PDB file of C-alpha atoms in Angstrom:
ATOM      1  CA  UNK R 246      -8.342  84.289 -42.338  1.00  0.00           C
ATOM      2  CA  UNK R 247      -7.507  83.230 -45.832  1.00  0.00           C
ATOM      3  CA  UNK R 248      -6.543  85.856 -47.958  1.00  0.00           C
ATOM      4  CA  UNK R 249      -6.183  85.683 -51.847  1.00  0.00           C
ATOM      5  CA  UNK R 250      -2.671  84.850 -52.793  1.00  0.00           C
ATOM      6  CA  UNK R 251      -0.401  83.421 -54.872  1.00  0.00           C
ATOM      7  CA  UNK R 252       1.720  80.425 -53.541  1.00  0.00           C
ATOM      8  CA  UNK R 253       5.235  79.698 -55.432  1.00  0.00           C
ATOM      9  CA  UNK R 254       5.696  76.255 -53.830  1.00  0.00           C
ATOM     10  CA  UNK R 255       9.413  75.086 -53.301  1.00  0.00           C
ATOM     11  CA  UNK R 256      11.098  73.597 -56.900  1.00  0.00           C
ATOM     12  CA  UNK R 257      13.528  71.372 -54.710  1.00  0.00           C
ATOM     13  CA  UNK R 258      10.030  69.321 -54.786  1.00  0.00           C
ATOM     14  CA  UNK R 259       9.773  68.825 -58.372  1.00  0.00           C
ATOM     15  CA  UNK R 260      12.337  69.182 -61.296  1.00  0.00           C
ATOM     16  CA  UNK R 261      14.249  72.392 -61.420  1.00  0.00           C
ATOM     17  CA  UNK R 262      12.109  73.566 -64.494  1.00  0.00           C
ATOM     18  CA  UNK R 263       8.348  73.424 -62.924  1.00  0.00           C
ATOM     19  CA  UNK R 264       6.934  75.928 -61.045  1.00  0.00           C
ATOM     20  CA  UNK R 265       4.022  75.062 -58.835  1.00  0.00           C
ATOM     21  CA  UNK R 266       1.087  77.689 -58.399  1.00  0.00           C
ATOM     22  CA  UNK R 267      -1.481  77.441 -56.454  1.00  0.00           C
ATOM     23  CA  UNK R 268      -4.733  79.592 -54.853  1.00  0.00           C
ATOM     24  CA  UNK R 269      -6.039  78.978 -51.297  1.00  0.00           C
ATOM     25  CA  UNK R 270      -8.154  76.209 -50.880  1.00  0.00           C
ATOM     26  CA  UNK R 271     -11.469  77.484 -50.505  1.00  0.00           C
ATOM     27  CA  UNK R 272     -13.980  77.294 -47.027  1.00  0.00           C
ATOM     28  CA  UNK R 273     -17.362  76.008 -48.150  1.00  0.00           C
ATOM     29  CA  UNK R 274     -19.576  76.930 -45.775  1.00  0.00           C
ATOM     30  CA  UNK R 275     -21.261  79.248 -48.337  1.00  0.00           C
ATOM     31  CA  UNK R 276     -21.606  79.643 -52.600  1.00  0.00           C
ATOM     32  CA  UNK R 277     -18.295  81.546 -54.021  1.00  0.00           C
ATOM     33  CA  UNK R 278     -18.412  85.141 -54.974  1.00  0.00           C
ATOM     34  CA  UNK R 279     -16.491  87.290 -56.721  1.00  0.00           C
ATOM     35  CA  UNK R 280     -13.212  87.268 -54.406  1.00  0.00           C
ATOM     36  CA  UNK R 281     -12.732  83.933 -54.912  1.00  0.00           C
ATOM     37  CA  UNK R 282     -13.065  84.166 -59.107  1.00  0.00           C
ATOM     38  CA  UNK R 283     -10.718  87.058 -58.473  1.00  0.00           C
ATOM     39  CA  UNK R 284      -7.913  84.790 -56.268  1.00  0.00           C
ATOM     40  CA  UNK R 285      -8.466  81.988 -59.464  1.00  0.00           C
ATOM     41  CA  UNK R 286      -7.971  84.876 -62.280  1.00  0.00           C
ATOM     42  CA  UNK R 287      -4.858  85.451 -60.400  1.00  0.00           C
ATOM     43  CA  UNK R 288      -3.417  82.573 -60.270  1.00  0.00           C
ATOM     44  CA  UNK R 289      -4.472  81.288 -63.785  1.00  0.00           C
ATOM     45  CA  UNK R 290      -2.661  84.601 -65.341  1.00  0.00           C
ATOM     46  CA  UNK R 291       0.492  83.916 -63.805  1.00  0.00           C
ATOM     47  CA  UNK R 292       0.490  80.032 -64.442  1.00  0.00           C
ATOM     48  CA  UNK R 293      -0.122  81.201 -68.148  1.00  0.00           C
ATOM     49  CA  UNK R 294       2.651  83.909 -68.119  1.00  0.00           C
ATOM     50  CA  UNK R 295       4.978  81.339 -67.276  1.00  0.00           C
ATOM     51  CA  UNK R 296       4.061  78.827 -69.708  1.00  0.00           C
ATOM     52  CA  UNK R 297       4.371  81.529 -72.300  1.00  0.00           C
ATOM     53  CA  UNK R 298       7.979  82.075 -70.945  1.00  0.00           C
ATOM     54  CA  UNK R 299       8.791  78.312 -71.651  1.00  0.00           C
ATOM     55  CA  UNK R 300       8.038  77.573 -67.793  1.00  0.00           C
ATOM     56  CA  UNK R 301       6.406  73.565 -66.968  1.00  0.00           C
ATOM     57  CA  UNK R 302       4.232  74.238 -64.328  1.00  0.00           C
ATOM     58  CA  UNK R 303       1.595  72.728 -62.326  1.00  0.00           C
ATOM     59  CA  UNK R 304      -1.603  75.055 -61.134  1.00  0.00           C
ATOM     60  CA  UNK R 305      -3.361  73.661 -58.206  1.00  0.00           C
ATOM     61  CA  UNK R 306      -6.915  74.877 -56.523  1.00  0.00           C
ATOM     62  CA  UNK R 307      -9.613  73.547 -54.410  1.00  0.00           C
ATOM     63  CA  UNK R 308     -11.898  73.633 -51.551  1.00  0.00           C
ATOM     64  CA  UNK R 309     -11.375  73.575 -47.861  1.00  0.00           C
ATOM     65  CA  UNK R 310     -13.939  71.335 -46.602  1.00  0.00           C
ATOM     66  CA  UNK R 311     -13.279  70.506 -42.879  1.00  0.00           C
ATOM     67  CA  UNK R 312     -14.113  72.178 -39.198  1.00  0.00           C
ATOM     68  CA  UNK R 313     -16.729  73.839 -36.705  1.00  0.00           C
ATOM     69  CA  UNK R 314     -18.180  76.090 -39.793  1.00  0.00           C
ATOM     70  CA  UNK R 315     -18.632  73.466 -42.594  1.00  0.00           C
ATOM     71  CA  UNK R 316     -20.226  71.371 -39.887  1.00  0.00           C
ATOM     72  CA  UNK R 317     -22.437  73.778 -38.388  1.00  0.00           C
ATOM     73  CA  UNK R 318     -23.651  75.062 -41.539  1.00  0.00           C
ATOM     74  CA  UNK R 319     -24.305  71.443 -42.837  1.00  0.00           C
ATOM     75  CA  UNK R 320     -27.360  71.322 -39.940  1.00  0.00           C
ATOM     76  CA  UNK R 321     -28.509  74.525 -40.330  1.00  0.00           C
ATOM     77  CA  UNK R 322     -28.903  73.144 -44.044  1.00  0.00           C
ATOM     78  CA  UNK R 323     -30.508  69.667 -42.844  1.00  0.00           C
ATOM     79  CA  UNK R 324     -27.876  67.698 -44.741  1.00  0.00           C
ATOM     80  CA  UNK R 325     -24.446  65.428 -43.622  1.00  0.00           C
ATOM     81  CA  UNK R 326     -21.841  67.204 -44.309  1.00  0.00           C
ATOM     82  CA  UNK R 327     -20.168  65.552 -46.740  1.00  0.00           C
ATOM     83  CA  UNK R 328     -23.001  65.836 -49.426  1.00  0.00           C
ATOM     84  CA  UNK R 329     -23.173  69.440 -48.094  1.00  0.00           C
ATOM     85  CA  UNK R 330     -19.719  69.830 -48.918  1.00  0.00           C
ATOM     86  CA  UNK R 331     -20.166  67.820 -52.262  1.00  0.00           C
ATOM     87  CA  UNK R 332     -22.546  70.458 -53.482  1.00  0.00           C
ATOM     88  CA  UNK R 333     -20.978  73.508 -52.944  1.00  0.00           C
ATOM     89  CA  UNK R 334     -17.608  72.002 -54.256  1.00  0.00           C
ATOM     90  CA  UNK R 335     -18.758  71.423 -57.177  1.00  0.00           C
ATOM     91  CA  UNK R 336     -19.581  75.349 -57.455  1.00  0.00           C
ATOM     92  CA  UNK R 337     -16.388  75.860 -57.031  1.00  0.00           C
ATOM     93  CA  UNK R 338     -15.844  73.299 -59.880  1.00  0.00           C
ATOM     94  CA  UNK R 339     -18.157  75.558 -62.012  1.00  0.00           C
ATOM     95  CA  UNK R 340     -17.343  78.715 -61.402  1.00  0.00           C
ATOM     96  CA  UNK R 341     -13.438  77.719 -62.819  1.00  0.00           C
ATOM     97  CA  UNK R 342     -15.196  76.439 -65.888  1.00  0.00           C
ATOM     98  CA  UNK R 343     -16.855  79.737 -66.418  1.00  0.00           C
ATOM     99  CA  UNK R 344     -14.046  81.789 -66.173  1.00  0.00           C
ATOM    100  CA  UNK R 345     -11.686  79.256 -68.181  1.00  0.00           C
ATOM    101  CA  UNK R 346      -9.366  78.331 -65.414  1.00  0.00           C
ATOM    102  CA  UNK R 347      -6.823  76.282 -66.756  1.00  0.00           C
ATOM    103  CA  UNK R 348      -5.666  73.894 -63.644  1.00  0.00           C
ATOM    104  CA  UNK R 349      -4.045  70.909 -63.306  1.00  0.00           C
ATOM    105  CA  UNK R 350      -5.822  69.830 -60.260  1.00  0.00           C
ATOM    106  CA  UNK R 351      -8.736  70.490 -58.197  1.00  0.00           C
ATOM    107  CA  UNK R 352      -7.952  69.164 -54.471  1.00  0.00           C
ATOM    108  CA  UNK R 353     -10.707  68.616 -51.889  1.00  0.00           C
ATOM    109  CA  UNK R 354      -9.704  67.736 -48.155  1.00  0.00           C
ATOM    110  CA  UNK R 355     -11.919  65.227 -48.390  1.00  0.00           C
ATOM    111  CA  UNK R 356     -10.424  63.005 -51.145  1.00  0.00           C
ATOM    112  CA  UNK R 357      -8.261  60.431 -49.936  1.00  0.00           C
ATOM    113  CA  UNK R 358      -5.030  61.250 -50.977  1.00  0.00           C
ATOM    114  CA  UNK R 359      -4.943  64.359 -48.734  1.00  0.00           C
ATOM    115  CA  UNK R 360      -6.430  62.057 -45.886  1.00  0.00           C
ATOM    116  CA  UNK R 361      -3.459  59.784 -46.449  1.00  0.00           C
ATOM    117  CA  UNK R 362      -1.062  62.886 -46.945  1.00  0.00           C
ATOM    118  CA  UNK R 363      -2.386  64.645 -43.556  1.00  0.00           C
ATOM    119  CA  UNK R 364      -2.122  61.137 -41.585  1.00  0.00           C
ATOM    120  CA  UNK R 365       1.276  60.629 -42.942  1.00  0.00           C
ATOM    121  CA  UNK R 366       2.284  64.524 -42.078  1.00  0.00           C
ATOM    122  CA  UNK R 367       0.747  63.997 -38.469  1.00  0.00           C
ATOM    123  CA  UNK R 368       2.789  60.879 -37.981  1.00  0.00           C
ATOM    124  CA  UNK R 369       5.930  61.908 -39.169  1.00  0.00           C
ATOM    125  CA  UNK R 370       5.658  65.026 -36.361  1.00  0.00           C
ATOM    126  CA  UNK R 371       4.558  63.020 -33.488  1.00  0.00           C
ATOM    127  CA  UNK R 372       7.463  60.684 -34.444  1.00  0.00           C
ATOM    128  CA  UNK R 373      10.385  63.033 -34.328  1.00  0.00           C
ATOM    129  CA  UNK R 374       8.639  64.553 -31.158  1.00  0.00           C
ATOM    130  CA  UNK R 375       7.249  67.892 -32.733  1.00  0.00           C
ATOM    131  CA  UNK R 376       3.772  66.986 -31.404  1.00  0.00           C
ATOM    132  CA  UNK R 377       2.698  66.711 -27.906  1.00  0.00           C
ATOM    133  CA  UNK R 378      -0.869  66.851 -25.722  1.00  0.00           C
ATOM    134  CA  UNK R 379      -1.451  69.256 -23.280  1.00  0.00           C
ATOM    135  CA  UNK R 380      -4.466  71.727 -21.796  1.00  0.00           C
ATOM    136  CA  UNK R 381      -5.617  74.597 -23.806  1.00  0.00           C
ATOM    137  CA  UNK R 382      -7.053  77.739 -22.844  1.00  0.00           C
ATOM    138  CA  UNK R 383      -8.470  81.043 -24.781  1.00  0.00           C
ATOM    139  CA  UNK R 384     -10.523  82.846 -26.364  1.00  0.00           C
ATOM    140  CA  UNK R 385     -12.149  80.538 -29.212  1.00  0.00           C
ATOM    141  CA  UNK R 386     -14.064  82.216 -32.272  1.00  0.00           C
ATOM    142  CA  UNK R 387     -16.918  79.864 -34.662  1.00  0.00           C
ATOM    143  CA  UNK R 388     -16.852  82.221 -37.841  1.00  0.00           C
ATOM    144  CA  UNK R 389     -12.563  82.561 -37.614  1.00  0.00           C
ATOM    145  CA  UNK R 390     -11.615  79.021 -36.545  1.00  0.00           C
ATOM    146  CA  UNK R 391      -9.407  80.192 -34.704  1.00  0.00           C
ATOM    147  CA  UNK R 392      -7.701  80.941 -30.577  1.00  0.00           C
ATOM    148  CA  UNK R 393      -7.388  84.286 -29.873  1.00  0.00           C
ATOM    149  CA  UNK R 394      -4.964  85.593 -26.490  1.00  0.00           C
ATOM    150  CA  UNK R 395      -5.977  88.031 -24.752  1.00  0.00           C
ATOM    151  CA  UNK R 396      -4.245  91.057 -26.134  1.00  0.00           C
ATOM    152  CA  UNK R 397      -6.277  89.945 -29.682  1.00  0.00           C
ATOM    153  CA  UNK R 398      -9.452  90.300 -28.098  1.00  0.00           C
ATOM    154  CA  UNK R 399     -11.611  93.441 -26.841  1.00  0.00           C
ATOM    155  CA  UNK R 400     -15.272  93.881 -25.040  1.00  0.00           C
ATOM    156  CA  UNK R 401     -17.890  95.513 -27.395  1.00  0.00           C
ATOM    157  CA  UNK R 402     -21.409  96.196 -26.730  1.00  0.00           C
ATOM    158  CA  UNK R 403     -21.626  93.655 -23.840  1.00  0.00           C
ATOM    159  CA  UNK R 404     -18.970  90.623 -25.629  1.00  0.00           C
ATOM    160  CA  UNK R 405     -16.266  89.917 -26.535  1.00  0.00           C
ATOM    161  CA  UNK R 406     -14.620  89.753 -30.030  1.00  0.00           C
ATOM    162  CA  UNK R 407     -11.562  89.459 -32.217  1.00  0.00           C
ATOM    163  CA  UNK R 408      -9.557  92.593 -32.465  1.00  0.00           C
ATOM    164  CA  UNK R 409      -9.134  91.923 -36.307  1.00  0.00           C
ATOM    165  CA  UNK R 410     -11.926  90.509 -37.628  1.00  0.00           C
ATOM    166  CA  UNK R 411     -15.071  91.736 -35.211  1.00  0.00           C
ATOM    167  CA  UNK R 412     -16.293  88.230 -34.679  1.00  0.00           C
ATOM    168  CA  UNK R 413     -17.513  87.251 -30.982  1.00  0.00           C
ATOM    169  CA  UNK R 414     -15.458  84.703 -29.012  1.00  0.00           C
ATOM    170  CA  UNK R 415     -16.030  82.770 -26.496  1.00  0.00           C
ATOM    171  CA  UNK R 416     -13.654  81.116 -23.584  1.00  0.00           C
ATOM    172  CA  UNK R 417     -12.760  77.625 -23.567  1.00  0.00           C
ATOM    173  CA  UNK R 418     -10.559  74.858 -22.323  1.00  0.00           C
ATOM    174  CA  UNK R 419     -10.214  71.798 -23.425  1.00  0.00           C
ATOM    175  CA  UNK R 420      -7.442  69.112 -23.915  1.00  0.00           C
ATOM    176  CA  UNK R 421      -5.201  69.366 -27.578  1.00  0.00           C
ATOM    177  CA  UNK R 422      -2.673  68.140 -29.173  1.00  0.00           C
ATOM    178  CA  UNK R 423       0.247  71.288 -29.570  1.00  0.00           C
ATOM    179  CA  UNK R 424       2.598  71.338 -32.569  1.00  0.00           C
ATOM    180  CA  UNK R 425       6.482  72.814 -31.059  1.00  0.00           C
ATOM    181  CA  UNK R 426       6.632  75.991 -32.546  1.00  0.00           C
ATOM    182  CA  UNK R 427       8.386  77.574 -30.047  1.00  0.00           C
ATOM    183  CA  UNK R 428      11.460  75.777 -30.866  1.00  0.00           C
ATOM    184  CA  UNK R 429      12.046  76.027 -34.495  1.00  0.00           C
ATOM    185  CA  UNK R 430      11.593  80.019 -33.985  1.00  0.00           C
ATOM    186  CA  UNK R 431      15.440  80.757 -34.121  1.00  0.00           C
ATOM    187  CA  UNK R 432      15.610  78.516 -37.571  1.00  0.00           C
ATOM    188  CA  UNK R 433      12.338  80.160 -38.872  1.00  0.00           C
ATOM    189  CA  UNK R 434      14.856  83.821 -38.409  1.00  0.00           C
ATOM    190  CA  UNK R 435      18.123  81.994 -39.515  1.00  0.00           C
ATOM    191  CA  UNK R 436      16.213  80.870 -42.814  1.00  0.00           C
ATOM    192  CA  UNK R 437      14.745  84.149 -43.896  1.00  0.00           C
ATOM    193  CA  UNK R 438      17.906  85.962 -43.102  1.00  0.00           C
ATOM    194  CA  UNK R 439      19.637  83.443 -45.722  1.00  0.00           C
ATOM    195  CA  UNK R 440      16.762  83.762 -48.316  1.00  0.00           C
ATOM    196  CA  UNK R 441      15.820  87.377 -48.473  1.00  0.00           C
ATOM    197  CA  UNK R 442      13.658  86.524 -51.728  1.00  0.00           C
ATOM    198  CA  UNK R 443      11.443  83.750 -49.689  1.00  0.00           C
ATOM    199  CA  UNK R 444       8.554  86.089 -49.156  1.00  0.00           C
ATOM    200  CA  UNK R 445       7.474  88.491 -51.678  1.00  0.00           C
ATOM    201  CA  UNK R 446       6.609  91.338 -51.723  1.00  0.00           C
ATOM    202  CA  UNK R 447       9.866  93.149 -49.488  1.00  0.00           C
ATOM    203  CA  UNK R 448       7.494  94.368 -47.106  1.00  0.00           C
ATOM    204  CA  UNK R 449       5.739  91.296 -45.862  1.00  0.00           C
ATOM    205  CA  UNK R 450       9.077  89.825 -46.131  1.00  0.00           C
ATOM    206  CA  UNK R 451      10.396  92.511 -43.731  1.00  0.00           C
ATOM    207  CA  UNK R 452       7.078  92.056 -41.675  1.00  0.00           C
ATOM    208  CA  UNK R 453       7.271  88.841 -41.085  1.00  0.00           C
ATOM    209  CA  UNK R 454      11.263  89.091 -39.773  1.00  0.00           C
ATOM    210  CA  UNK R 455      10.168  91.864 -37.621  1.00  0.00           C
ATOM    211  CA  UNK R 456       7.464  89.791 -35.953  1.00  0.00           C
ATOM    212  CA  UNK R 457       9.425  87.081 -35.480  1.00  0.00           C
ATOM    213  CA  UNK R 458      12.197  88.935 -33.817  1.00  0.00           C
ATOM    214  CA  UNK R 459       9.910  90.764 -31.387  1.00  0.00           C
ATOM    215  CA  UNK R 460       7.903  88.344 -29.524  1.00  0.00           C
ATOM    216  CA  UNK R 461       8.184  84.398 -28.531  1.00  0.00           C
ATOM    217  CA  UNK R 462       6.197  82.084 -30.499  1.00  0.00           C
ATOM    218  CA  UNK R 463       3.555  80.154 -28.958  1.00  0.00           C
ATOM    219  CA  UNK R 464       3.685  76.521 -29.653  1.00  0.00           C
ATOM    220  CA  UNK R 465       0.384  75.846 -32.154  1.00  0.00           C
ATOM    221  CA  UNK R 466      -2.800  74.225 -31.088  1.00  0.00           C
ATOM    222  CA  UNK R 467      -3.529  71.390 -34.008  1.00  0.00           C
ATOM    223  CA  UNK R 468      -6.144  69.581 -33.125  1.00  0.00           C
ATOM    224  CA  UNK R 469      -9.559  69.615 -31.152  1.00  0.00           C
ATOM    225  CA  UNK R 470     -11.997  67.410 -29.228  1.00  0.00           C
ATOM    226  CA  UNK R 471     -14.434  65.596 -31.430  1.00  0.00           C
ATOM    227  CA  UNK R 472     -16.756  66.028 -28.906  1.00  0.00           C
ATOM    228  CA  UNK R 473     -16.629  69.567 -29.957  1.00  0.00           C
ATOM    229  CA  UNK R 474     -15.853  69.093 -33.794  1.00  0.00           C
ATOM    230  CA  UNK R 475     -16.856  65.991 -35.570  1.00  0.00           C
ATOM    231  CA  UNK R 476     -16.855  67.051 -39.022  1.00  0.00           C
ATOM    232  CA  UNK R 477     -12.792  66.470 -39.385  1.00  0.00           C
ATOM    233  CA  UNK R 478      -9.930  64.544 -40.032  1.00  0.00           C
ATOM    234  CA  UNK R 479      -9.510  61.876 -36.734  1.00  0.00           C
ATOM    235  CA  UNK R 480      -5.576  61.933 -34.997  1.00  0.00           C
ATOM    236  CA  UNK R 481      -4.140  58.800 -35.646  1.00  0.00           C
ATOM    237  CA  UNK R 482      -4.534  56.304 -32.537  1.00  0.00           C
ATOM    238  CA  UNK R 483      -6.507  58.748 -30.772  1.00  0.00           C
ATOM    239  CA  UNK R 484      -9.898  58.970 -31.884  1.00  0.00           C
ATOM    240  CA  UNK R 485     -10.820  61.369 -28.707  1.00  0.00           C
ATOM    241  CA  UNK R 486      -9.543  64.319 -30.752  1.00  0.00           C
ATOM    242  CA  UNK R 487      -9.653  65.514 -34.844  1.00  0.00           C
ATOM    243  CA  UNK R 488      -7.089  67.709 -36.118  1.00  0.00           C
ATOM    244  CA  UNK R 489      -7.339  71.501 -36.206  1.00  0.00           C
ATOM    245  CA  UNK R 490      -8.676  72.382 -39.568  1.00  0.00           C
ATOM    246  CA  UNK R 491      -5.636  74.801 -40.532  1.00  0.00           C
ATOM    247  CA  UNK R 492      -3.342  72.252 -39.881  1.00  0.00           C
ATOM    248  CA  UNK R 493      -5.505  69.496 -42.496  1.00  0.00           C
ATOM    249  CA  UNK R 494      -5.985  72.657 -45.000  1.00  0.00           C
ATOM    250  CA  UNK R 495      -2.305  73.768 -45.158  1.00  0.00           C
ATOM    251  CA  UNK R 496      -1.086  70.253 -45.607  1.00  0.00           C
ATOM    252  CA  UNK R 497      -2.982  70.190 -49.146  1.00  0.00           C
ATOM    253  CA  UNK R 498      -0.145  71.884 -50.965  1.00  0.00           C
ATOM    254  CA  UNK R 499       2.084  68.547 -49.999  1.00  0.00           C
ATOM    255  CA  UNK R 500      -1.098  66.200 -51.370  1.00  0.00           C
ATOM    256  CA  UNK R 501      -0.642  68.330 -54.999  1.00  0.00           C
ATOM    257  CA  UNK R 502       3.396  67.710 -54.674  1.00  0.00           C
ATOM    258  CA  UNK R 503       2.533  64.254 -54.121  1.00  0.00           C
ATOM    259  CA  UNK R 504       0.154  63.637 -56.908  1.00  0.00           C
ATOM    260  CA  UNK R 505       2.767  65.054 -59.245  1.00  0.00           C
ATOM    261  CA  UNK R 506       5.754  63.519 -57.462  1.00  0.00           C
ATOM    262  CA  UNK R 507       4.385  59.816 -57.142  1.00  0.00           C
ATOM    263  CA  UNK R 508       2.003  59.281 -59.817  1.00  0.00           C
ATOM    264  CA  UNK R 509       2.465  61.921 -62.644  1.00  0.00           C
ATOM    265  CA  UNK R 510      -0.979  62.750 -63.033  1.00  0.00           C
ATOM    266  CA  UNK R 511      -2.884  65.690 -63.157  1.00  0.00           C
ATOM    267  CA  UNK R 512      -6.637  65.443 -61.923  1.00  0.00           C
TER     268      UNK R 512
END
């Protein structure tokens, strides 16, 4: 799930003097509420704090427009979905404006510098062989977009649901494309061990080393049949499958970076 936070993006990216901020992107497969105004509040304090403190910076927000739940809710609404995502965009848009959010850029997964930033991403993996196909089984939830294993799940009332979030799952198998997680785990460890400061606060810090330490990773599922979900961004050369929402969403940090990086410009 995405939760409101704070992102520090790496400086090595930029000059040495500007600090990128960012919020989540936001899902818009509903109107925003209140928990979304508060993750922008937070963010636009901070990104003023520093510029009071002499900081350049660059504040970054947006909406996550991709996957099973934009595309389902788009024909419950009678609409495509990419005017059903223009709509409720743009109420991201305005609810900024009304609360005086100062960014620098609003991204959408659907413009197409992120399309060229994800295709570029996915092709760079596949080419230094971090991305592979293979068969994928579990336990697949609408509302979370998201596999669950087995030990996430439970029965209640007669079905099956997520351990965390309550929402009903269903079992599936179908044919993906896998990122190699599994075998960067021992340089995920070695990295945090060197940069203790990374993660902030301590604890998730600490949390985060603990988990890694006490279980095997499970190489990531990053894409999914578009039989199954059309409303996405298509794998390059392989039409058969779109990529996994997450992996499109996360990747819009990198298409802010860029914009900065390559052309200078704030939008």
């Amino acid at each position: 799930m995405i939760r409101s936070s704070v992102l520090r993006l790496g400086r090595r990216f930029l000059s040495s003097k500007t600090a990128v901020i960012t919020t989540p992107i936001f899902y818009v497969n509903a109107k925003p509420h209140i928990g979304h105004y508060y993750s922008m509040t937070l963010a636009d304090v901070y990104n003023r704090w520093l510029k009071l403190s002499g900081e350049a910076t660059f504040f970054t927000t947006g909406t996550d427009e991709h996957g099973l739940k934009v595309q389902t809710a788009a024909a419950a609404a009678g609409m495509d979905p990419k005017t059903f995502c223009d709509g409720l965009s743009q109420k991201f848009r305005e609810l900024a404006s009304v609360g005086n959010i100062q960014y620098d850029r609003f991204v959408r997964t659907t413009d197409p510098d992120h399309l060229e930033a994800v295709q570029f991403f996915w092709k760079t993996l596949e080419k230094n062989g971090h991305i592979y196909k293979g068969k994928h089984c579990g336990w697949y939830s609408v509302s979370d977009e998201c596999f669950y294993t087995d030990s996430e799940i439970e029965e209640v009332d007669g079905k099956m649901v997520a351990r965390e979030t309550g929402a009903t799952v269903v079992y599936e198998t179908e044919e993906n494309y896998f990122f190699r997680l599994r075998e960067h785990q021992q340089r995920l460890i070695q990295f945090l061990e060197d940069n203790p400061t990374f993660v902030q606060p301590a604890l998730y810090y600490q949390t985060l080393l603990r988990d890694l330490k006490s279980r095997d990773l499970d190489d990531l599922s990053i894409s999914r049949p578009s039989s199954r979900v059309s409303w996405g961004i298509s794998v390059p050369d392989d039409p058969s499958q779109k990529m996994y929402v997450w992996f499109d969403a996360l990747v819009n940090y990198l298409t802010c970076i860029g914009s900065i990086v390559f052309t200078g410009r704030a939008f």
